[in-house]
Coordinates of N, CA and C in Angstrom, one line a residue:
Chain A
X1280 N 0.8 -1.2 0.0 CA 0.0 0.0 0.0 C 0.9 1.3 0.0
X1281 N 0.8 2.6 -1.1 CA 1.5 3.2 -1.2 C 0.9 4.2 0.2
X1282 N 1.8 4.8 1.0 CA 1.7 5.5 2.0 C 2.7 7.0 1.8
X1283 N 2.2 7.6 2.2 CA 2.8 9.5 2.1 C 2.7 9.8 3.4
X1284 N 3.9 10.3 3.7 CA 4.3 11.1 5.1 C 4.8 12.1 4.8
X1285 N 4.2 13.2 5.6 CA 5.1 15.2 5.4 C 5.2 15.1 6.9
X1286 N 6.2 15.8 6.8 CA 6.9 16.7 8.4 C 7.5 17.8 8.3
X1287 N 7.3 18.6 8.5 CA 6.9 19.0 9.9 C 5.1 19.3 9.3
X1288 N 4.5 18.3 10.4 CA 2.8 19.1 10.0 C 2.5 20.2 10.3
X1289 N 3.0 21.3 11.4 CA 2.8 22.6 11.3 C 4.2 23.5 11.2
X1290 N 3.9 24.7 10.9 CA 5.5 24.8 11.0 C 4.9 26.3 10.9
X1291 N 6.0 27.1 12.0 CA 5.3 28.6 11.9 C 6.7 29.6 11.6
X1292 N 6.9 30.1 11.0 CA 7.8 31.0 10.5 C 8.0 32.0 10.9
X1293 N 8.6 32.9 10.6 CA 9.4 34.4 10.8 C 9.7 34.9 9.2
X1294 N 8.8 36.0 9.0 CA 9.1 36.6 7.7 C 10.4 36.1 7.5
X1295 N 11.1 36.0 6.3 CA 12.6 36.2 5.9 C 13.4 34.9 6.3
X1296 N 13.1 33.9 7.3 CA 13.3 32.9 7.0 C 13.3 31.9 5.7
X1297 N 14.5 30.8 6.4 CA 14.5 29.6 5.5 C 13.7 28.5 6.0
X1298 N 12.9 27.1 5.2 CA 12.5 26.3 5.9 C 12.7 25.5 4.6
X1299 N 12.3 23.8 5.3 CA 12.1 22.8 4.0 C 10.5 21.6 4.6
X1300 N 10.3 21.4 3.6 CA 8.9 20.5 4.4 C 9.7 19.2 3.3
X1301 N 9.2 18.0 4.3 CA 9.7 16.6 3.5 C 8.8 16.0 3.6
X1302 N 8.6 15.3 2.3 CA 7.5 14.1 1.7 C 8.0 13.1 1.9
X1303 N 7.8 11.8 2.3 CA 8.3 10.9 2.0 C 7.3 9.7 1.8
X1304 N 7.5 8.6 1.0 CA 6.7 8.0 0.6 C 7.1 6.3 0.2
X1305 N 6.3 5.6 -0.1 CA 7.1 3.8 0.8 C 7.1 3.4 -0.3
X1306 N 6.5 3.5 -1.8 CA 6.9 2.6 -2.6 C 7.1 3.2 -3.6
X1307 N 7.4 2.5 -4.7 CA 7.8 3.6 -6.4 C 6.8 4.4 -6.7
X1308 N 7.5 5.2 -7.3 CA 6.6 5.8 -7.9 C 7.6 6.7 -9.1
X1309 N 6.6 7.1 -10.0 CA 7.4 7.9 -11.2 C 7.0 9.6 -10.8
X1310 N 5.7 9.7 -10.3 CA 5.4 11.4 -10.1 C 4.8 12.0 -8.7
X1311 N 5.6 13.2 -8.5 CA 5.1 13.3 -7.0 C 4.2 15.1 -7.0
X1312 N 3.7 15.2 -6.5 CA 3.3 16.5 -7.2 C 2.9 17.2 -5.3
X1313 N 3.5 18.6 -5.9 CA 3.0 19.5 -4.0 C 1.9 20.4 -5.2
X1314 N 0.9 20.3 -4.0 CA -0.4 21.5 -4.1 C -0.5 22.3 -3.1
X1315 N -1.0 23.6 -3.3 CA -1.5 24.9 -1.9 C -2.8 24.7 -1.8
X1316 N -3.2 24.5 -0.7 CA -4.7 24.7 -0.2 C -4.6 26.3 0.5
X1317 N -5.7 27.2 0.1 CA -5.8 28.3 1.5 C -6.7 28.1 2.0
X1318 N -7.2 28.7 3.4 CA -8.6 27.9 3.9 C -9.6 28.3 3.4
X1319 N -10.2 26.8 3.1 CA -11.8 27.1 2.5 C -11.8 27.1 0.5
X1320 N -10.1 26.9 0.8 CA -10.2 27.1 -1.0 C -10.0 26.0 -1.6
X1321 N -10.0 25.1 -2.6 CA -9.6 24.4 -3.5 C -8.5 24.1 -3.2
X1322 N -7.6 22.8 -3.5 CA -6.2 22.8 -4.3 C -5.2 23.6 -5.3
X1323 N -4.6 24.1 -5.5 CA -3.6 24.9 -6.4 C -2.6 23.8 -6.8
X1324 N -1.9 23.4 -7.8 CA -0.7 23.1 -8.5 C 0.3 24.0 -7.9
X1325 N 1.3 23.2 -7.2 CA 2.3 24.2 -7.6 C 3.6 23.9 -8.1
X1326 N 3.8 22.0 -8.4 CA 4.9 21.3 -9.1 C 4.5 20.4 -8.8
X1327 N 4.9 20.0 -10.2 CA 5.1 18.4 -10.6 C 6.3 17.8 -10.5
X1328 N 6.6 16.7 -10.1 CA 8.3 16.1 -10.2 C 8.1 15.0 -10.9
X1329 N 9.0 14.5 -12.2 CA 8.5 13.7 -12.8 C 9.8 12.5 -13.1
X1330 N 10.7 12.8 -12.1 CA 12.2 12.3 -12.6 C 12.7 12.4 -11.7
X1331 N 13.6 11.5 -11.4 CA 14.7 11.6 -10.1 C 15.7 12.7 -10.2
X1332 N 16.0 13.4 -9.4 CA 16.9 14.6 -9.3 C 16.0 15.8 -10.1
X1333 N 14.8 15.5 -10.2 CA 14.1 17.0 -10.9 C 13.8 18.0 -9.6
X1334 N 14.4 19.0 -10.3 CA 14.2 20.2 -9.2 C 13.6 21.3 -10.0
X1335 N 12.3 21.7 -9.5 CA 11.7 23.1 -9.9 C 11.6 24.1 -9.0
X1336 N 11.7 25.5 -9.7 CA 11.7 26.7 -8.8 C 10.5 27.8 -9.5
X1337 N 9.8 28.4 -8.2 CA 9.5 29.2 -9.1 C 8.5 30.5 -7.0
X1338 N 9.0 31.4 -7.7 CA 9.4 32.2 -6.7 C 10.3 32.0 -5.6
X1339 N 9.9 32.1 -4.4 CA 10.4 31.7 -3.2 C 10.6 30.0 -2.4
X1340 N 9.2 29.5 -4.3 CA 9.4 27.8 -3.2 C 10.3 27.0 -4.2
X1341 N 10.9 26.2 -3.9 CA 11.6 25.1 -4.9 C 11.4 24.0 -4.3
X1342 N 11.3 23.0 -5.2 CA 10.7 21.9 -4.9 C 11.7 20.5 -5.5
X1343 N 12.1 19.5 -4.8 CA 13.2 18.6 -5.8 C 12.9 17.2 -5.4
X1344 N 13.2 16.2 -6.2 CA 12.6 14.9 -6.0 C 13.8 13.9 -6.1
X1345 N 13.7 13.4 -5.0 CA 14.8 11.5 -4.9 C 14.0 10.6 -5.2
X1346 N 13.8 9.9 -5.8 CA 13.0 8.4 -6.3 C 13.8 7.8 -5.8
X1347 N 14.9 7.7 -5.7 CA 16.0 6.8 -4.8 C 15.6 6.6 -3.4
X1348 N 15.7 7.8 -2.5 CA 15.6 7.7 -1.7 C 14.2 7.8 -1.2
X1349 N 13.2 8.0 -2.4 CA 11.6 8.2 -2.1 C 11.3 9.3 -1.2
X1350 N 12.0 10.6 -1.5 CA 11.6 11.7 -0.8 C 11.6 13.0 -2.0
X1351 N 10.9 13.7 -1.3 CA 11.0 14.7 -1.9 C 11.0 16.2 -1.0
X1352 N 11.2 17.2 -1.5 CA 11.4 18.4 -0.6 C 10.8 19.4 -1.0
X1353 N 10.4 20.6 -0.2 CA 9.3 21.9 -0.7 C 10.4 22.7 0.4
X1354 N 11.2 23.6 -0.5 CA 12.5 24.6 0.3 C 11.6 25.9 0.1
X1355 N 11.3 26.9 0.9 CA 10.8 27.8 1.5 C 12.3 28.9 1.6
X1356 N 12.0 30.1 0.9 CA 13.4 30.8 0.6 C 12.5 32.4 0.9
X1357 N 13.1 33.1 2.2 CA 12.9 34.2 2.3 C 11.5 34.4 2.3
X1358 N 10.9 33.9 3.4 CA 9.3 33.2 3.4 C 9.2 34.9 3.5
X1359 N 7.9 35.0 3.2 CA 7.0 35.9 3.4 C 5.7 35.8 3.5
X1360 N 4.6 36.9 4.3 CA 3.3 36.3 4.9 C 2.1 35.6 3.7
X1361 N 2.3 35.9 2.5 CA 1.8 35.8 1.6 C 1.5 34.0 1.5
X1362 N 2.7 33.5 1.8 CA 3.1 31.8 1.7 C 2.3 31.1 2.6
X1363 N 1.9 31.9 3.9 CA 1.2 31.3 4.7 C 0.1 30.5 4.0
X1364 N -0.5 28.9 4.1 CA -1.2 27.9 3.8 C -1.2 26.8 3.9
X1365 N -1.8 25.7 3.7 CA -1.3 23.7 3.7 C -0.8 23.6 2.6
X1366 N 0.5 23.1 2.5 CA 1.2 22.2 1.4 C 0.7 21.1 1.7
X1367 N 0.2 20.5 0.5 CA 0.3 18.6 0.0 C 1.5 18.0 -0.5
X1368 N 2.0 17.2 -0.2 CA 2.6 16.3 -1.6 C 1.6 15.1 -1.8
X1369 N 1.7 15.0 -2.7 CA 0.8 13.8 -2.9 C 1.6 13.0 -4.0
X1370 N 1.5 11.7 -4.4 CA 2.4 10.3 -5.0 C 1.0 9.7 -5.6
X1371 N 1.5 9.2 -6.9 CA 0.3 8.4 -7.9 C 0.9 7.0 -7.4
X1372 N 0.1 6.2 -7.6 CA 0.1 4.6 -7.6 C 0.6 4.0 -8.6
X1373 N -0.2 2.8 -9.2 CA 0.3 2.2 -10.0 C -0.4 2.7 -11.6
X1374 N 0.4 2.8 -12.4 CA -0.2 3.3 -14.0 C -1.4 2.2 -14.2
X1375 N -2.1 1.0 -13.6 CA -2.9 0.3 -14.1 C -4.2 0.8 -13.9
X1376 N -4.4 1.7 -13.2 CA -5.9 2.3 -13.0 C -5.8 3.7 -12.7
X1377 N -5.0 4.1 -13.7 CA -5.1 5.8 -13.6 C -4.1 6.6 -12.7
X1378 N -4.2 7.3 -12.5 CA -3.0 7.9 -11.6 C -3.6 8.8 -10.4
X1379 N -4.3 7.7 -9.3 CA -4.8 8.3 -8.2 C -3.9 8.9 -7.3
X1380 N -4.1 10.2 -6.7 CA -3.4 10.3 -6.0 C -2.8 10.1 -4.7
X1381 N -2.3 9.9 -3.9 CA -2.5 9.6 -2.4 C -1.5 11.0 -2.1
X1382 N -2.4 11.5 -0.7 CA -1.9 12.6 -0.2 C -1.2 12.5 1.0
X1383 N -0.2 13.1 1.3 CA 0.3 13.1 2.7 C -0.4 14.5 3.3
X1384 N -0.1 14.8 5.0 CA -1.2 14.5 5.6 C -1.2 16.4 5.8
X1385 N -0.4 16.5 4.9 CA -0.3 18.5 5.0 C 0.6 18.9 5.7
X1386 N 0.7 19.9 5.6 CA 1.6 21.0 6.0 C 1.2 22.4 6.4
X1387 N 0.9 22.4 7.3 CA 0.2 23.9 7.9 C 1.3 25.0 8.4
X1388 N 1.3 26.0 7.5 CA 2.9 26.8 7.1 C 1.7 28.4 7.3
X1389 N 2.3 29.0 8.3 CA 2.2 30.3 9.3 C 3.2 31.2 9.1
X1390 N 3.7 32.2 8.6 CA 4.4 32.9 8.1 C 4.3 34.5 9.3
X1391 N 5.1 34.8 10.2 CA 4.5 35.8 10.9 C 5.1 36.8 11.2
X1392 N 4.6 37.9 11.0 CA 5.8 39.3 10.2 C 6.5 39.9 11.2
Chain B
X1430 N -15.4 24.9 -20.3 CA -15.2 26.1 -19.2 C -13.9 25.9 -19.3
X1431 N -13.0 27.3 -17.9 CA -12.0 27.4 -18.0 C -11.2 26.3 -16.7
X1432 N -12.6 26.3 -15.9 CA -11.9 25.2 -14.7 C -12.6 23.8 -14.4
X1433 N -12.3 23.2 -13.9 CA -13.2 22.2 -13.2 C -14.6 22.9 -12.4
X1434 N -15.6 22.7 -12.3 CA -16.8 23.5 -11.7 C -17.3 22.6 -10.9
X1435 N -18.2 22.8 -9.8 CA -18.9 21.2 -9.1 C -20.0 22.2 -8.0
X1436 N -20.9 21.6 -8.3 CA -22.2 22.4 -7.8 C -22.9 20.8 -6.9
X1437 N -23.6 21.9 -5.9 CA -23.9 23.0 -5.2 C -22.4 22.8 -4.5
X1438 N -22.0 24.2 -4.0 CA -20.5 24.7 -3.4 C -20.7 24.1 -1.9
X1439 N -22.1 24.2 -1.3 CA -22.6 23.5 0.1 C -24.1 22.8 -0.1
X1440 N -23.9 22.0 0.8 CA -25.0 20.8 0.5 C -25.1 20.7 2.4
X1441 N -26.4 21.1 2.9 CA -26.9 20.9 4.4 C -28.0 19.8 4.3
X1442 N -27.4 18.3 4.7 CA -28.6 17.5 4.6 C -29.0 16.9 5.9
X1443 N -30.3 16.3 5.9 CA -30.4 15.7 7.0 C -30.0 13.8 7.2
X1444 N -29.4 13.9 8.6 CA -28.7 11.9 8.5 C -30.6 11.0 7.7
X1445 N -29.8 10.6 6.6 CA -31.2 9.6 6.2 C -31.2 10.2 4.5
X1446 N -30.6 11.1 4.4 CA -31.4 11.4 2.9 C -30.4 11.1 2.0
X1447 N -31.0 11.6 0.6 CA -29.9 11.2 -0.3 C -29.2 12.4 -0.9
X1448 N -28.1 12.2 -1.4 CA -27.7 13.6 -2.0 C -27.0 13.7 -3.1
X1449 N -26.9 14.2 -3.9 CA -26.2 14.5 -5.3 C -25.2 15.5 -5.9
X1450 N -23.7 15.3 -5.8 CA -23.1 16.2 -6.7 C -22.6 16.3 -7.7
X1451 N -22.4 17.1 -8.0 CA -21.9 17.0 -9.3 C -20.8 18.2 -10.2
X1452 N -20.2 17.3 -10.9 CA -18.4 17.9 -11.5 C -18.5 17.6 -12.9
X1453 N -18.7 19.3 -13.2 CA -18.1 19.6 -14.6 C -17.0 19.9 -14.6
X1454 N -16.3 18.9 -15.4 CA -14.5 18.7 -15.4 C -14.4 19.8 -16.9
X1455 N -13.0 19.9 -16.8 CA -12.4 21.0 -18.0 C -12.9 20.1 -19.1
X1456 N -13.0 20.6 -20.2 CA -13.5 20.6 -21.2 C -12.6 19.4 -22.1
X1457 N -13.0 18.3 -22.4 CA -11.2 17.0 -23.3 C -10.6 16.7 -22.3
X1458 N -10.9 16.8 -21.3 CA -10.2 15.7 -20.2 C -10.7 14.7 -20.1
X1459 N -10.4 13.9 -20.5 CA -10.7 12.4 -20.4 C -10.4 11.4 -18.6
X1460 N -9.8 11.8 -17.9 CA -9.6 11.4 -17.1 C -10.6 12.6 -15.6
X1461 N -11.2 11.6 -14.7 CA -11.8 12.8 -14.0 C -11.6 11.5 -12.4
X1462 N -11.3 12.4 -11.4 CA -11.3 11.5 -10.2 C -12.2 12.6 -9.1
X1463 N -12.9 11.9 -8.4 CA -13.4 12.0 -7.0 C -12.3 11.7 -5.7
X1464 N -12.3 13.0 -4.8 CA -11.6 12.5 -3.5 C -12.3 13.5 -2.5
X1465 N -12.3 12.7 -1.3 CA -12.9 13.5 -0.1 C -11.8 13.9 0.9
X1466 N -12.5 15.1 1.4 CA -11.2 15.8 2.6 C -12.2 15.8 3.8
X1467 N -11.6 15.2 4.7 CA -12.2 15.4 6.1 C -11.3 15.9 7.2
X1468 N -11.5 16.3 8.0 CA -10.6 16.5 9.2 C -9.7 15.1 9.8
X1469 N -10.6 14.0 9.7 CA -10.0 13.3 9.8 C -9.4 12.1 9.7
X1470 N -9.6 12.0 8.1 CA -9.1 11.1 7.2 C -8.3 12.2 6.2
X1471 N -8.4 13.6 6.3 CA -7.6 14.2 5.1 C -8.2 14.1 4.0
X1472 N -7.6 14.0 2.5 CA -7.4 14.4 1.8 C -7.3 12.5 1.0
X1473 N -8.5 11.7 0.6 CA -8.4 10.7 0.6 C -8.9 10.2 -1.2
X1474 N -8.7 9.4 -2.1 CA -9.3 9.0 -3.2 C -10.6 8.3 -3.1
X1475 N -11.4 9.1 -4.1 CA -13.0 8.3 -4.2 C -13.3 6.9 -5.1
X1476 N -13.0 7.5 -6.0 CA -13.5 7.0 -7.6 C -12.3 7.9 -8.6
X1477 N -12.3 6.9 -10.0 CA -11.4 7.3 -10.6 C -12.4 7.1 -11.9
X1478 N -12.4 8.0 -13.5 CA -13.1 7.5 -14.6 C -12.2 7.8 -15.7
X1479 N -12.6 6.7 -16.8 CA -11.7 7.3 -17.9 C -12.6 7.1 -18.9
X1480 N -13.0 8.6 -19.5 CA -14.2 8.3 -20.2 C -15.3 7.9 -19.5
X1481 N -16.3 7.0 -19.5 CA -17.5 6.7 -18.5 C -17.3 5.8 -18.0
X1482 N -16.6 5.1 -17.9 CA -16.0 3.9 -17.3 C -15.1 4.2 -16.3
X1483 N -15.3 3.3 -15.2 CA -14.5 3.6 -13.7 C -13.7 2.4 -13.5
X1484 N -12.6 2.2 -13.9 CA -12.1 0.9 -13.7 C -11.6 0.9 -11.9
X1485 N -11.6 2.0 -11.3 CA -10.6 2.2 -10.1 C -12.1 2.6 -9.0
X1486 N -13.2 1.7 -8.5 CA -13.6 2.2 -7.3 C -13.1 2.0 -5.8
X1487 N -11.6 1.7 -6.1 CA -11.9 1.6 -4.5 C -12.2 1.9 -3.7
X1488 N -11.7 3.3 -3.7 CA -12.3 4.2 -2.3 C -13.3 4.2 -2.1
X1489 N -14.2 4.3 -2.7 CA -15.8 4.7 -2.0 C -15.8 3.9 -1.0
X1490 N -15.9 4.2 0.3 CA -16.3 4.0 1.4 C -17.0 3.1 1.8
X1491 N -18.7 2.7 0.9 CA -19.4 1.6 1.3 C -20.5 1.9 0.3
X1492 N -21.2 0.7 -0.1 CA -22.0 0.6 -0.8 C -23.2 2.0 -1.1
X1493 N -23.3 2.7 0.2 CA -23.7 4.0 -0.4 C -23.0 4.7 -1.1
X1494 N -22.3 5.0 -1.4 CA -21.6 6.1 -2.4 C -21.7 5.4 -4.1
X1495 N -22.4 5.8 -4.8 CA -21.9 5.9 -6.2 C -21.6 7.0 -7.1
X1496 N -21.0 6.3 -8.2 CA -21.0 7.4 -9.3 C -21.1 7.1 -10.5
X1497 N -21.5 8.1 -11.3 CA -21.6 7.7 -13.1 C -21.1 9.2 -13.4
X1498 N -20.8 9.0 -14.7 CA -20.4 9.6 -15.7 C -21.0 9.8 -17.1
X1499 N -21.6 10.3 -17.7 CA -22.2 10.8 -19.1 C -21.4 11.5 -20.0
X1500 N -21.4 11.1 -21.5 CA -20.6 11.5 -22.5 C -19.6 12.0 -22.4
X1501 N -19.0 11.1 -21.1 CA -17.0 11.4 -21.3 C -16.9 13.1 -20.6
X1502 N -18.3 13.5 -19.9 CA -18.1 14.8 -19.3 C -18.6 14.8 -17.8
X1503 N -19.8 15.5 -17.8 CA -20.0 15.7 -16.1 C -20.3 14.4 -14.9
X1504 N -19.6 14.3 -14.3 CA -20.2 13.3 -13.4 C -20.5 13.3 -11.9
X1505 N -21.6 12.8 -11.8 CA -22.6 12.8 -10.4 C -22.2 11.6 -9.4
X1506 N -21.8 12.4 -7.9 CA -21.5 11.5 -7.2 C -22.2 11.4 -6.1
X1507 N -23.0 10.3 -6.1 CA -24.6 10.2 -5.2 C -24.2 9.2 -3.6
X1508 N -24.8 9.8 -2.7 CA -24.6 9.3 -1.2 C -25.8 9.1 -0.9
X1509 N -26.2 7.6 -0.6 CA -27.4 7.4 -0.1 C -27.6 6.8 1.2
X1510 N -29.0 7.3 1.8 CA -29.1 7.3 3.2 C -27.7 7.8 4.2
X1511 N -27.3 9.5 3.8 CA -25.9 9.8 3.9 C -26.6 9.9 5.9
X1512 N -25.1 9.4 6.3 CA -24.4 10.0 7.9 C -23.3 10.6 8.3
X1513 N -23.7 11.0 9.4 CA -22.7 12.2 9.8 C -21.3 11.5 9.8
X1514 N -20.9 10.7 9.6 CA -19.6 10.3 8.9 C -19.2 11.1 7.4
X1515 N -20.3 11.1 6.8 CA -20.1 11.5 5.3 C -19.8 13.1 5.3
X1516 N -19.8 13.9 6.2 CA -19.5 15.4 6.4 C -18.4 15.3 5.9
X1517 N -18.1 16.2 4.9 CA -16.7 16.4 4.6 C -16.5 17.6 3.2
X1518 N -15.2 17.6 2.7 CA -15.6 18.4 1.5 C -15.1 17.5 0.2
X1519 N -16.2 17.0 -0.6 CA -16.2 16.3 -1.7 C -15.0 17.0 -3.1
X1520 N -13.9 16.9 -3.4 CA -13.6 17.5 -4.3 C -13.3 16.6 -5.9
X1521 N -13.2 17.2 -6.9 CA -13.2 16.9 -7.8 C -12.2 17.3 -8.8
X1522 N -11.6 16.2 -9.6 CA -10.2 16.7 -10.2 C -10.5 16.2 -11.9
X1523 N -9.8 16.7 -13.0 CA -9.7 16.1 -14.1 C -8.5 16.1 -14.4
X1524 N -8.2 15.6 -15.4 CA -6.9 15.3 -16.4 C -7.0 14.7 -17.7
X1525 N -6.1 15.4 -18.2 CA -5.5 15.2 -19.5 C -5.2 14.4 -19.8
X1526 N -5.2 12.7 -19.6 CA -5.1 11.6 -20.0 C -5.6 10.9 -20.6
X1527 N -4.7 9.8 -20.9 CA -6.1 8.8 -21.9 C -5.2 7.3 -21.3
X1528 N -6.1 6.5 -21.8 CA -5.4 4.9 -21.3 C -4.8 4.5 -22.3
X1529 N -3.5 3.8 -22.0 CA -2.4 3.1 -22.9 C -1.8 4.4 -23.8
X1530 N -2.3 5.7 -23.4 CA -1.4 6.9 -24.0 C -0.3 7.3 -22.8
X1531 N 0.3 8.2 -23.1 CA 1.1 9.5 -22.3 C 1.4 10.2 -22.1
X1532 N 0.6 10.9 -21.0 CA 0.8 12.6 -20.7 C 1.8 12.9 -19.9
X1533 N 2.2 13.5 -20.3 CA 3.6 14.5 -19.6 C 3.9 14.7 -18.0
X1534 N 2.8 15.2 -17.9 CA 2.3 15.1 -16.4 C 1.4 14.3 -15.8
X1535 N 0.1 14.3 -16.1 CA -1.1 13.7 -16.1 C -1.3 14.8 -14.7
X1536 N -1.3 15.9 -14.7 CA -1.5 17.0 -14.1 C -2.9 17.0 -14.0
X1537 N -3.2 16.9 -12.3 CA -4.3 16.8 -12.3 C -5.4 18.3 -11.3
X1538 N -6.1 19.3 -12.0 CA -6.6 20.3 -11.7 C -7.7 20.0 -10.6
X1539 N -8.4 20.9 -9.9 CA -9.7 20.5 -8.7 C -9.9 21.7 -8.9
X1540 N -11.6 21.2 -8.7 CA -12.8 21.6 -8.3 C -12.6 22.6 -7.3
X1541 N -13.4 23.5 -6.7 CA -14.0 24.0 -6.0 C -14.5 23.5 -4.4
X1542 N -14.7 22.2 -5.1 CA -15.3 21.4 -3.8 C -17.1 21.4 -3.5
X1543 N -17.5 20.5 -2.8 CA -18.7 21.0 -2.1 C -18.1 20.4 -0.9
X1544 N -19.2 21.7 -0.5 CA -18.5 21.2 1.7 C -20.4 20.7 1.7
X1545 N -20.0 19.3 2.2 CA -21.5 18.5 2.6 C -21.4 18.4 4.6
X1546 N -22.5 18.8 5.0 CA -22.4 18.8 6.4 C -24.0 17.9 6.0
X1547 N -23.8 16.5 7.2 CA -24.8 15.8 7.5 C -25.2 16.5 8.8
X1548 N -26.5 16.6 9.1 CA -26.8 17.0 10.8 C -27.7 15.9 11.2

């Protein structure tokens, strides 16, 4: 059974800090993807990882993926209050019935000026 | 449309009745999944369809929960004789996939949500 773990599940910040939140996850997989929830909203995209050693950036978050080691990371660069929200990562299963996703269990990220 | 849509946004039912949502996925997505968020199960998989066909039900929870799908577009996901277990927020995702093809991503967009409170 594929299983998702994030840590730190809350994590409260200081404007202008650094942080990293880690996914980790128990069996293969080819794609791991982090989403923003704000409260009460939807899911947001905010990377897809589709390869071992793929690293995307795009503002303040960057995001990189080990298939090796079955982890992945969401690096938080000069946080600001804006970022405050739940991070997901979530991991697809097996290609034979689609690419459901299983979610690890959030990340509740407080940003405080 | 330009997003995934899923109506009604809240649904207040009473334990016993039956209830119906429903997810207009983006427009040529062939792939569309159901997952529920609760406090305390999270963020969990419902149903999976590709085209009108569901090869993947496991999630649904128990013989109350179904779903169908019509012409490869909107689909309705029905709770019967729902309980206050079933409170939660129903969301809904599509994608750009097809079976025995290859999508890049298989990037998968959400819904809006409905938040269902049983009382």
């Amino acid at each position: 059974e594929l299983k998702v773990e994030q840590n730190p599940l809350f994590l409260s910040m200081q404007e202008g800090k650094n942080y990293t939140i880690y996914c980790n996850y128990s069996t293969t997989s080819d794609r791991l993807y982090w989403y923003r929830q704000d409260p009460g909203k939807s899911l947001e995209s905010l990377f897809v990882l589709l390869s071992n050693g793929a690293v995307k950036q795009e503002g303040r978050l960057m995001a990189s993926l080990d298939t090796k080691a079955r982890l992945s990371t969401l690096h938080i660069t000069a946080a600001v209050h804006d970022l405050s929200a739940t991070y997901f990562c979530a991991v697809t299963g097996t290609m034979e019935y689609g690419n459901k996703l299983v979610f690890g269990a959030g990340t509740i990220l407080r940003v405080k000026s | 449309g330009a997003g995934v849509s899923q109506s009604p946004s809240n649904k207040v039912t009473e334990k016993g009745k039956d209830v119906e949502l429903r997810c207009d996925p983006i427009s040529g997505h062939t792939a569309l999944y159901w997952y529920r968020q609760s406090l305390g199960q999270g963020l969990e998989f419902l149903i999976y369809f590709q085209g009108n066909s569901a090869p993947d039900k496991s999630g649904l929870p128990s013989d109350r929960f179904s779903a169908e799908r019509t012409g490869g577009s909107v689909s309705t996901l029905t709770i019967q004789r729902t309980q206050q277990e079933d409170s939660a927020v129903y969301l809904c995702a599509s994608s750009l996939e097809w079976a025995g093809g290859f999508s890049s991503s298989y990037e998968q967009y959400f819904g809006p949500g409905t938040r269902l409170t049983v009382t």
